[in-house]
mmCIF file of N, CA and C in Angstrom:
data_model
loop_
_atom_site.group_PDB
_atom_site.id
_atom_site.type_symbol
_atom_site.label_atom_id
_atom_site.label_comp_id
_atom_site.label_asym_id
_atom_site.label_seq_id
_atom_site.Cartn_x
_atom_site.Cartn_y
_atom_site.Cartn_z
ATOM 1 N N UNK A 1234 0.844 -1.162 0.000
ATOM 2 C CA UNK A 1234 0.000 0.000 0.000
ATOM 3 C C UNK A 1234 0.891 1.227 0.000
ATOM 4 N N UNK A 1235 0.498 2.214 -0.811
ATOM 5 C CA UNK A 1235 1.271 3.438 -0.927
ATOM 6 C C UNK A 1235 0.299 4.607 -1.042
ATOM 7 N N UNK A 1236 0.026 5.295 0.053
ATOM 8 C CA UNK A 1236 -0.908 6.420 0.009
ATOM 9 C C UNK A 1236 -2.317 5.969 -0.313
ATOM 10 N N UNK A 1237 -2.793 6.367 -1.495
ATOM 11 C CA UNK A 1237 -4.149 6.029 -1.931
ATOM 12 C C UNK A 1237 -4.186 4.834 -2.874
ATOM 13 N N UNK A 1238 -3.080 4.094 -2.987
ATOM 14 C CA UNK A 1238 -3.005 2.964 -3.922
ATOM 15 C C UNK A 1238 -2.565 1.699 -3.199
ATOM 16 N N UNK A 1239 -3.029 0.558 -3.708
ATOM 17 C CA UNK A 1239 -2.618 -0.738 -3.155
ATOM 18 C C UNK A 1239 -2.618 -1.773 -4.268
ATOM 19 N N UNK A 1240 -1.794 -2.820 -4.115
ATOM 20 C CA UNK A 1240 -1.789 -3.955 -5.036
ATOM 21 C C UNK A 1240 -2.092 -5.215 -4.245
ATOM 22 N N UNK A 1241 -2.916 -6.081 -4.830
ATOM 23 C CA UNK A 1241 -3.324 -7.327 -4.192
ATOM 24 C C UNK A 1241 -2.968 -8.474 -5.126
ATOM 25 N N UNK A 1242 -2.337 -9.526 -4.589
ATOM 26 C CA UNK A 1242 -2.053 -10.731 -5.369
ATOM 27 C C UNK A 1242 -3.081 -11.785 -4.992
ATOM 28 N N UNK A 1243 -3.704 -12.394 -6.011
ATOM 29 C CA UNK A 1243 -4.755 -13.382 -5.796
ATOM 30 C C UNK A 1243 -4.408 -14.693 -6.479
ATOM 31 N N UNK A 1244 -4.824 -15.797 -5.873
ATOM 32 C CA UNK A 1244 -4.806 -17.110 -6.516
ATOM 33 C C UNK A 1244 -6.265 -17.489 -6.722
ATOM 34 N N UNK A 1245 -6.655 -17.722 -7.987
ATOM 35 C CA UNK A 1245 -8.059 -17.936 -8.340
ATOM 36 C C UNK A 1245 -8.217 -19.300 -8.998
ATOM 37 N N UNK A 1246 -9.257 -20.026 -8.617
ATOM 38 C CA UNK A 1246 -9.602 -21.292 -9.253
ATOM 39 C C UNK A 1246 -11.000 -21.155 -9.843
ATOM 40 N N UNK A 1247 -11.127 -21.409 -11.159
ATOM 41 C CA UNK A 1247 -12.397 -21.222 -11.867
ATOM 42 C C UNK A 1247 -12.791 -22.531 -12.535
ATOM 43 N N UNK A 1248 -14.052 -22.889 -12.422
ATOM 44 C CA UNK A 1248 -14.583 -24.083 -13.083
ATOM 45 C C UNK A 1248 -15.772 -23.627 -13.926
ATOM 46 N N UNK A 1249 -15.635 -23.691 -15.249
ATOM 47 C CA UNK A 1249 -16.691 -23.272 -16.164
ATOM 48 C C UNK A 1249 -17.409 -24.503 -16.693
ATOM 49 N N UNK A 1250 -18.736 -24.498 -16.628
ATOM 50 C CA UNK A 1250 -19.534 -25.624 -17.097
ATOM 51 C C UNK A 1250 -20.340 -25.209 -18.318
ATOM 52 N N UNK A 1251 -20.278 -26.033 -19.365
ATOM 53 C CA UNK A 1251 -21.052 -25.812 -20.582
ATOM 54 C C UNK A 1251 -21.970 -27.017 -20.748
ATOM 55 N N UNK A 1252 -23.238 -26.767 -20.994
ATOM 56 C CA UNK A 1252 -24.223 -27.848 -21.131
ATOM 57 C C UNK A 1252 -23.762 -28.866 -22.171
ATOM 58 N N UNK A 1253 -23.885 -30.150 -21.842
ATOM 59 C CA UNK A 1253 -23.549 -31.217 -22.771
ATOM 60 C C UNK A 1253 -22.081 -31.601 -22.791
ATOM 61 N N UNK A 1254 -21.264 -31.050 -21.899
ATOM 62 C CA UNK A 1254 -19.845 -31.400 -21.861
ATOM 63 C C UNK A 1254 -19.539 -32.161 -20.581
ATOM 64 N N UNK A 1255 -18.377 -32.802 -20.563
ATOM 65 C CA UNK A 1255 -17.955 -33.531 -19.366
ATOM 66 C C UNK A 1255 -17.577 -32.548 -18.264
ATOM 67 N N UNK A 1256 -17.432 -33.067 -17.058
ATOM 68 C CA UNK A 1256 -17.070 -32.229 -15.910
ATOM 69 C C UNK A 1256 -15.736 -31.526 -16.179
ATOM 70 N N UNK A 1257 -15.690 -30.216 -16.127
ATOM 71 C CA UNK A 1257 -14.454 -29.494 -16.451
ATOM 72 C C UNK A 1257 -13.432 -29.552 -15.317
ATOM 73 N N UNK A 1258 -12.175 -29.481 -15.694
ATOM 74 C CA UNK A 1258 -11.097 -29.362 -14.719
ATOM 75 C C UNK A 1258 -11.011 -27.895 -14.296
ATOM 76 N N UNK A 1259 -10.652 -27.637 -13.055
ATOM 77 C CA UNK A 1259 -10.519 -26.234 -12.638
ATOM 78 C C UNK A 1259 -9.340 -25.574 -13.340
ATOM 79 N N UNK A 1260 -9.503 -24.314 -13.655
ATOM 80 C CA UNK A 1260 -8.418 -23.505 -14.212
ATOM 81 C C UNK A 1260 -7.895 -22.648 -13.073
ATOM 82 N N UNK A 1261 -6.593 -22.610 -12.916
ATOM 83 C CA UNK A 1261 -5.988 -21.845 -11.828
ATOM 84 C C UNK A 1261 -5.194 -20.681 -12.404
ATOM 85 N N UNK A 1262 -5.466 -19.515 -11.882
ATOM 86 C CA UNK A 1262 -4.786 -18.302 -12.330
ATOM 87 C C UNK A 1262 -4.240 -17.552 -11.136
ATOM 88 N N UNK A 1263 -3.161 -16.822 -11.363
ATOM 89 C CA UNK A 1263 -2.650 -15.867 -10.383
ATOM 90 C C UNK A 1263 -2.835 -14.485 -10.988
ATOM 91 N N UNK A 1264 -3.356 -13.583 -10.187
ATOM 92 C CA UNK A 1264 -3.684 -12.253 -10.690
ATOM 93 C C UNK A 1264 -3.148 -11.176 -9.752
ATOM 94 N N UNK A 1265 -2.832 -10.020 -10.330
ATOM 95 C CA UNK A 1265 -2.453 -8.833 -9.561
ATOM 96 C C UNK A 1265 -3.518 -7.777 -9.836
ATOM 97 N N UNK A 1266 -4.148 -7.282 -8.772
ATOM 98 C CA UNK A 1266 -5.192 -6.267 -8.897
ATOM 99 C C UNK A 1266 -4.709 -4.997 -8.214
ATOM 100 N N UNK A 1267 -4.771 -3.880 -8.934
ATOM 101 C CA UNK A 1267 -4.416 -2.578 -8.374
ATOM 102 C C UNK A 1267 -5.686 -1.865 -7.941
ATOM 103 N N UNK A 1268 -5.631 -1.265 -6.757
ATOM 104 C CA UNK A 1268 -6.774 -0.542 -6.203
ATOM 105 C C UNK A 1268 -6.407 0.924 -6.005
ATOM 106 N N UNK A 1269 -7.384 1.787 -6.185
ATOM 107 C CA UNK A 1269 -7.221 3.224 -5.994
ATOM 108 C C UNK A 1269 -8.297 3.698 -5.031
ATOM 109 N N UNK A 1270 -7.916 4.426 -3.986
ATOM 110 C CA UNK A 1270 -8.903 4.977 -3.056
ATOM 111 C C UNK A 1270 -9.564 6.193 -3.705
ATOM 112 N N UNK A 1271 -10.903 6.230 -3.678
ATOM 113 C CA UNK A 1271 -11.667 7.368 -4.190
ATOM 114 C C UNK A 1271 -12.617 7.842 -3.094
ATOM 115 N N UNK A 1272 -13.296 8.944 -3.347
ATOM 116 C CA UNK A 1272 -14.268 9.454 -2.374
ATOM 117 C C UNK A 1272 -15.383 8.446 -2.122
ATOM 118 N N UNK A 1273 -15.740 7.660 -3.132
ATOM 119 C CA UNK A 1273 -16.801 6.662 -3.006
ATOM 120 C C UNK A 1273 -16.333 5.322 -2.465
ATOM 121 N N UNK A 1274 -15.047 5.196 -2.151
ATOM 122 C CA UNK A 1274 -14.492 3.939 -1.654
ATOM 123 C C UNK A 1274 -13.449 3.407 -2.618
ATOM 124 N N UNK A 1275 -12.839 2.256 -2.314
ATOM 125 C CA UNK A 1275 -11.801 1.706 -3.184
ATOM 126 C C UNK A 1275 -12.371 1.235 -4.522
ATOM 127 N N UNK A 1276 -11.614 1.490 -5.591
ATOM 128 C CA UNK A 1276 -12.001 1.077 -6.944
ATOM 129 C C UNK A 1276 -10.839 0.324 -7.582
ATOM 130 N N UNK A 1277 -11.156 -0.685 -8.382
ATOM 131 C CA UNK A 1277 -10.131 -1.425 -9.124
ATOM 132 C C UNK A 1277 -9.642 -0.536 -10.255
ATOM 133 N N UNK A 1278 -8.319 -0.335 -10.335
ATOM 134 C CA UNK A 1278 -7.757 0.508 -11.387
ATOM 135 C C UNK A 1278 -7.009 -0.292 -12.447
ATOM 136 N N UNK A 1279 -6.662 -1.566 -12.142
ATOM 137 C CA UNK A 1279 -5.960 -2.388 -13.127
ATOM 138 C C UNK A 1279 -6.021 -3.849 -12.680
ATOM 139 N N UNK A 1280 -6.086 -4.758 -13.661
ATOM 140 C CA UNK A 1280 -6.063 -6.198 -13.399
ATOM 141 C C UNK A 1280 -5.076 -6.825 -14.369
ATOM 142 N N UNK A 1281 -4.208 -7.696 -13.873
ATOM 143 C CA UNK A 1281 -3.266 -8.378 -14.745
ATOM 144 C C UNK A 1281 -3.024 -9.800 -14.275
ATOM 145 N N UNK A 1282 -2.622 -10.662 -15.205
ATOM 146 C CA UNK A 1282 -2.288 -12.043 -14.875
ATOM 147 C C UNK A 1282 -0.798 -12.127 -14.562
ATOM 148 N N UNK A 1283 -0.441 -12.963 -13.586
ATOM 149 C CA UNK A 1283 0.940 -13.152 -13.167
ATOM 150 C C UNK A 1283 1.358 -14.554 -13.579
ATOM 151 N N UNK A 1284 2.546 -14.679 -14.162
ATOM 152 C CA UNK A 1284 3.042 -15.997 -14.565
ATOM 153 C C UNK A 1284 4.015 -16.530 -13.558
#
């Protein structure tokens, strides 16, 4: 966190299901989300994938 900005690292697991298909394997992603403090509260200012 730096003043009105912060970065968050996330590990996300997503399972997408499409009708008529076999049970999907989970997809795992790592993401970096940047937040900016505003008068209305924190807002996401950027999203990126981390390798």
